[in-house]
Amino acid sequence: MNILLTPAWIGAVEIRNRIVMPPMTTRLADGEGFVTDDTINYYRARVEGGVGLITCEMAAPERAGRHRFSRARHL
């Protein structure tokens, strides 16, 4: 069996396989930086597709924590 598809442990947590998805910018948060149904569906699809561990992108409901703003907000 391919080692990539075997379980792994991080401390006391068992990960079902060794496939890890890094954080990616999807821009699925709403205009205020909150998680949306589209965000949840995006990550759910990756879990159902077999990813063992997902490192989520940021969501920033506080303006100070946002790393990007749309141009329209600054005009």
PDB file of N, CA and C in Angstrom, residues 13-63:
ATOM      1  N   VAL A  13      -4.019  12.919  17.838  1.00  0.00           N
ATOM      2  CA  VAL A  13      -5.009  12.998  16.759  1.00  0.00           C
ATOM      3  C   VAL A  13      -4.583  12.122  15.592  1.00  0.00           C
ATOM      4  N   GLU A  14      -5.467  11.225  15.191  1.00  0.00           N
ATOM      5  CA  GLU A  14      -5.187  10.384  14.027  1.00  0.00           C
ATOM      6  C   GLU A  14      -5.698  11.072  12.765  1.00  0.00           C
ATOM      7  N   ILE A  15      -4.825  11.170  11.774  1.00  0.00           N
ATOM      8  CA  ILE A  15      -5.179  11.720  10.466  1.00  0.00           C
ATOM      9  C   ILE A  15      -5.379  10.522   9.539  1.00  0.00           C
ATOM     10  N   ARG A  16      -6.492  10.496   8.797  1.00  0.00           N
ATOM     11  CA  ARG A  16      -6.833   9.287   8.042  1.00  0.00           C
ATOM     12  C   ARG A  16      -5.849   8.945   6.928  1.00  0.00           C
ATOM     13  N   ASN A  17      -5.112   9.934   6.434  1.00  0.00           N
ATOM     14  CA  ASN A  17      -4.059   9.689   5.452  1.00  0.00           C
ATOM     15  C   ASN A  17      -3.060  10.837   5.537  1.00  0.00           C
ATOM     16  N   ARG A  18      -2.052  10.821   4.692  1.00  0.00           N
ATOM     17  CA  ARG A  18      -0.979  11.814   4.771  1.00  0.00           C
ATOM     18  C   ARG A  18      -1.097  12.897   3.711  1.00  0.00           C
ATOM     19  N   ILE A  19      -2.282  13.018   3.144  1.00  0.00           N
ATOM     20  CA  ILE A  19      -2.531  14.070   2.148  1.00  0.00           C
ATOM     21  C   ILE A  19      -2.877  15.344   2.901  1.00  0.00           C
ATOM     22  N   VAL A  20      -2.053  16.380   2.719  1.00  0.00           N
ATOM     23  CA  VAL A  20      -2.229  17.652   3.421  1.00  0.00           C
ATOM     24  C   VAL A  20      -2.467  18.751   2.390  1.00  0.00           C
ATOM     25  N   MET A  21      -3.523  19.528   2.609  1.00  0.00           N
ATOM     26  CA  MET A  21      -3.816  20.659   1.733  1.00  0.00           C
ATOM     27  C   MET A  21      -3.366  21.941   2.423  1.00  0.00           C
ATOM     28  N   PRO A  22      -2.484  22.719   1.787  1.00  0.00           N
ATOM     29  CA  PRO A  22      -2.031  23.969   2.398  1.00  0.00           C
ATOM     30  C   PRO A  22      -3.112  25.046   2.286  1.00  0.00           C
ATOM     31  N   PRO A  23      -2.972  26.151   3.031  1.00  0.00           N
ATOM     32  CA  PRO A  23      -3.943  27.231   2.897  1.00  0.00           C
ATOM     33  C   PRO A  23      -3.846  27.856   1.510  1.00  0.00           C
ATOM     34  N   MET A  24      -4.998  28.109   0.925  1.00  0.00           N
ATOM     35  CA  MET A  24      -5.052  28.753  -0.388  1.00  0.00           C
ATOM     36  C   MET A  24      -6.073  29.884  -0.333  1.00  0.00           C
ATOM     37  N   THR A  25      -5.833  30.936  -1.074  1.00  0.00           N
ATOM     38  CA  THR A  25      -6.762  32.053  -1.099  1.00  0.00           C
ATOM     39  C   THR A  25      -7.895  31.739  -2.059  1.00  0.00           C
ATOM     40  N   THR A  26      -9.095  31.566  -1.520  1.00  0.00           N
ATOM     41  CA  THR A  26     -10.255  31.275  -2.360  1.00  0.00           C
ATOM     42  C   THR A  26     -11.134  32.507  -2.550  1.00  0.00           C
ATOM     43  N   ARG A  27     -10.992  33.477  -1.653  1.00  0.00           N
ATOM     44  CA  ARG A  27     -11.821  34.687  -1.656  1.00  0.00           C
ATOM     45  C   ARG A  27     -13.309  34.342  -1.571  1.00  0.00           C
ATOM     46  N   LEU A  28     -13.615  33.330  -0.788  1.00  0.00           N
ATOM     47  CA  LEU A  28     -15.005  32.921  -0.615  1.00  0.00           C
ATOM     48  C   LEU A  28     -15.652  33.543   0.614  1.00  0.00           C
ATOM     49  N   ALA A  29     -14.885  34.271   1.418  1.00  0.00           N
ATOM     50  CA  ALA A  29     -15.470  34.975   2.560  1.00  0.00           C
ATOM     51  C   ALA A  29     -16.355  36.104   2.039  1.00  0.00           C
ATOM     52  N   ASP A  30     -17.280  36.563   2.871  1.00  0.00           N
ATOM     53  CA  ASP A  30     -18.137  37.661   2.424  1.00  0.00           C
ATOM     54  C   ASP A  30     -17.388  38.989   2.526  1.00  0.00           C
ATOM     55  N   GLY A  31     -18.051  40.072   2.158  1.00  0.00           N
ATOM     56  CA  GLY A  31     -17.419  41.390   2.139  1.00  0.00           C
ATOM     57  C   GLY A  31     -16.917  41.858   3.483  1.00  0.00           C
ATOM     58  N   GLU A  32     -17.431  41.268   4.552  1.00  0.00           N
ATOM     59  CA  GLU A  32     -16.996  41.615   5.893  1.00  0.00           C
ATOM     60  C   GLU A  32     -15.930  40.655   6.415  1.00  0.00           C
ATOM     61  N   GLY A  33     -15.552  39.651   5.623  1.00  0.00           N
ATOM     62  CA  GLY A  33     -14.505  38.724   6.017  1.00  0.00           C
ATOM     63  C   GLY A  33     -14.985  37.479   6.733  1.00  0.00           C
ATOM     64  N   PHE A  34     -16.295  37.250   6.777  1.00  0.00           N
ATOM     65  CA  PHE A  34     -16.840  36.085   7.465  1.00  0.00           C
ATOM     66  C   PHE A  34     -16.942  34.877   6.544  1.00  0.00           C
ATOM     67  N   VAL A  35     -16.859  33.705   7.135  1.00  0.00           N
ATOM     68  CA  VAL A  35     -17.027  32.447   6.415  1.00  0.00           C
ATOM     69  C   VAL A  35     -18.436  32.384   5.836  1.00  0.00           C
ATOM     70  N   THR A  36     -18.556  31.873   4.611  1.00  0.00           N
ATOM     71  CA  THR A  36     -19.852  31.755   3.934  1.00  0.00           C
ATOM     72  C   THR A  36     -20.179  30.285   3.696  1.00  0.00           C
ATOM     73  N   ASP A  37     -21.387  30.028   3.234  1.00  0.00           N
ATOM     74  CA  ASP A  37     -21.748  28.658   2.845  1.00  0.00           C
ATOM     75  C   ASP A  37     -20.832  28.166   1.731  1.00  0.00           C
ATOM     76  N   ASP A  38     -20.433  29.051   0.808  1.00  0.00           N
ATOM     77  CA  ASP A  38     -19.505  28.661  -0.262  1.00  0.00           C
ATOM     78  C   ASP A  38     -18.166  28.210   0.314  1.00  0.00           C
ATOM     79  N   THR A  39     -17.688  28.890   1.358  1.00  0.00           N
ATOM     80  CA  THR A  39     -16.437  28.499   2.016  1.00  0.00           C
ATOM     81  C   THR A  39     -16.562  27.097   2.602  1.00  0.00           C
ATOM     82  N   ILE A  40     -17.638  26.869   3.326  1.00  0.00           N
ATOM     83  CA  ILE A  40     -17.866  25.561   3.947  1.00  0.00           C
ATOM     84  C   ILE A  40     -17.967  24.476   2.881  1.00  0.00           C
ATOM     85  N   ASN A  41     -18.695  24.747   1.811  1.00  0.00           N
ATOM     86  CA  ASN A  41     -18.838  23.761   0.738  1.00  0.00           C
ATOM     87  C   ASN A  41     -17.506  23.460   0.062  1.00  0.00           C
ATOM     88  N   TYR A  42     -16.658  24.473  -0.103  1.00  0.00           N
ATOM     89  CA  TYR A  42     -15.336  24.297  -0.708  1.00  0.00           C
ATOM     90  C   TYR A  42     -14.503  23.309   0.117  1.00  0.00           C
ATOM     91  N   TYR A  43     -14.443  23.535   1.426  1.00  0.00           N
ATOM     92  CA  TYR A  43     -13.648  22.651   2.276  1.00  0.00           C
ATOM     93  C   TYR A  43     -14.287  21.279   2.440  1.00  0.00           C
ATOM     94  N   ARG A  44     -15.603  21.225   2.492  1.00  0.00           N
ATOM     95  CA  ARG A  44     -16.289  19.935   2.581  1.00  0.00           C
ATOM     96  C   ARG A  44     -15.960  19.069   1.351  1.00  0.00           C
ATOM     97  N   ALA A  45     -15.922  19.672   0.181  1.00  0.00           N
ATOM     98  CA  ALA A  45     -15.597  18.921  -1.046  1.00  0.00           C
ATOM     99  C   ALA A  45     -14.195  18.333  -0.972  1.00  0.00           C
ATOM    100  N   ARG A  46     -13.257  19.051  -0.383  1.00  0.00           N
ATOM    101  CA  ARG A  46     -11.892  18.531  -0.268  1.00  0.00           C
ATOM    102  C   ARG A  46     -11.833  17.366   0.716  1.00  0.00           C
ATOM    103  N   VAL A  47     -12.571  17.472   1.805  1.00  0.00           N
ATOM    104  CA  VAL A  47     -12.622  16.376   2.778  1.00  0.00           C
ATOM    105  C   VAL A  47     -13.244  15.145   2.131  1.00  0.00           C
ATOM    106  N   GLU A  48     -14.367  15.341   1.456  1.00  0.00           N
ATOM    107  CA  GLU A  48     -15.032  14.216   0.809  1.00  0.00           C
ATOM    108  C   GLU A  48     -14.178  13.627  -0.312  1.00  0.00           C
ATOM    109  N   GLY A  49     -13.308  14.447  -0.891  1.00  0.00           N
ATOM    110  CA  GLY A  49     -12.407  13.985  -1.942  1.00  0.00           C
ATOM    111  C   GLY A  49     -11.210  13.213  -1.415  1.00  0.00           C
ATOM    112  N   GLY A  50     -11.010  13.212  -0.085  1.00  0.00           N
ATOM    113  CA  GLY A  50      -9.973  12.386   0.488  1.00  0.00           C
ATOM    114  C   GLY A  50      -8.823  13.086   1.172  1.00  0.00           C
ATOM    115  N   VAL A  51      -8.837  14.414   1.265  1.00  0.00           N
ATOM    116  CA  VAL A  51      -7.750  15.109   1.949  1.00  0.00           C
ATOM    117  C   VAL A  51      -7.790  14.746   3.438  1.00  0.00           C
ATOM    118  N   GLY A  52      -6.625  14.386   3.994  1.00  0.00           N
ATOM    119  CA  GLY A  52      -6.552  13.973   5.391  1.00  0.00           C
ATOM    120  C   GLY A  52      -6.427  15.131   6.362  1.00  0.00           C
ATOM    121  N   LEU A  53      -5.757  16.211   5.959  1.00  0.00           N
ATOM    122  CA  LEU A  53      -5.534  17.363   6.833  1.00  0.00           C
ATOM    123  C   LEU A  53      -5.610  18.621   5.990  1.00  0.00           C
ATOM    124  N   ILE A  54      -6.397  19.572   6.435  1.00  0.00           N
ATOM    125  CA  ILE A  54      -6.547  20.838   5.714  1.00  0.00           C
ATOM    126  C   ILE A  54      -6.083  21.971   6.614  1.00  0.00           C
ATOM    127  N   THR A  55      -5.221  22.818   6.083  1.00  0.00           N
ATOM    128  CA  THR A  55      -4.836  24.053   6.756  1.00  0.00           C
ATOM    129  C   THR A  55      -5.673  25.148   6.116  1.00  0.00           C
ATOM    130  N   CYS A  56      -6.615  25.699   6.869  1.00  0.00           N
ATOM    131  CA  CYS A  56      -7.569  26.664   6.310  1.00  0.00           C
ATOM    132  C   CYS A  56      -6.937  28.023   6.070  1.00  0.00           C
ATOM    133  N   GLU A  57      -7.472  28.703   5.073  1.00  0.00           N
ATOM    134  CA  GLU A  57      -7.066  30.081   4.809  1.00  0.00           C
ATOM    135  C   GLU A  57      -7.635  30.983   5.885  1.00  0.00           C
ATOM    136  N   MET A  58      -7.197  32.217   5.885  1.00  0.00           N
ATOM    137  CA  MET A  58      -7.700  33.140   6.894  1.00  0.00           C
ATOM    138  C   MET A  58      -9.089  33.640   6.543  1.00  0.00           C
ATOM    139  N   ALA A  59      -9.831  33.967   7.553  1.00  0.00           N
ATOM    140  CA  ALA A  59     -11.077  34.714   7.438  1.00  0.00           C
ATOM    141  C   ALA A  59     -10.964  35.786   8.512  1.00  0.00           C
ATOM    142  N   ALA A  60     -11.235  37.020   8.172  1.00  0.00           N
ATOM    143  CA  ALA A  60     -10.970  38.115   9.106  1.00  0.00           C
ATOM    144  C   ALA A  60     -12.174  39.031   9.260  1.00  0.00           C
ATOM    145  N   PRO A  61     -13.038  38.743  10.221  1.00  0.00           N
ATOM    146  CA  PRO A  61     -14.160  39.641  10.447  1.00  0.00           C
ATOM    147  C   PRO A  61     -13.731  41.003  10.989  1.00  0.00           C
ATOM    148  N   GLU A  62     -12.545  41.098  11.561  1.00  0.00           N
ATOM    149  CA  GLU A  62     -12.030  42.386  12.021  1.00  0.00           C
ATOM    150  C   GLU A  62     -11.190  42.998  10.912  1.00  0.00           C
ATOM    151  N   ARG A  63     -11.471  44.218  10.546  1.00  0.00           N
ATOM    152  CA  ARG A  63     -10.774  44.900   9.439  1.00  0.00           C
ATOM    153  C   ARG A  63      -9.249  44.881   9.637  1.00  0.00           C
TER     154      ARG A  63
END
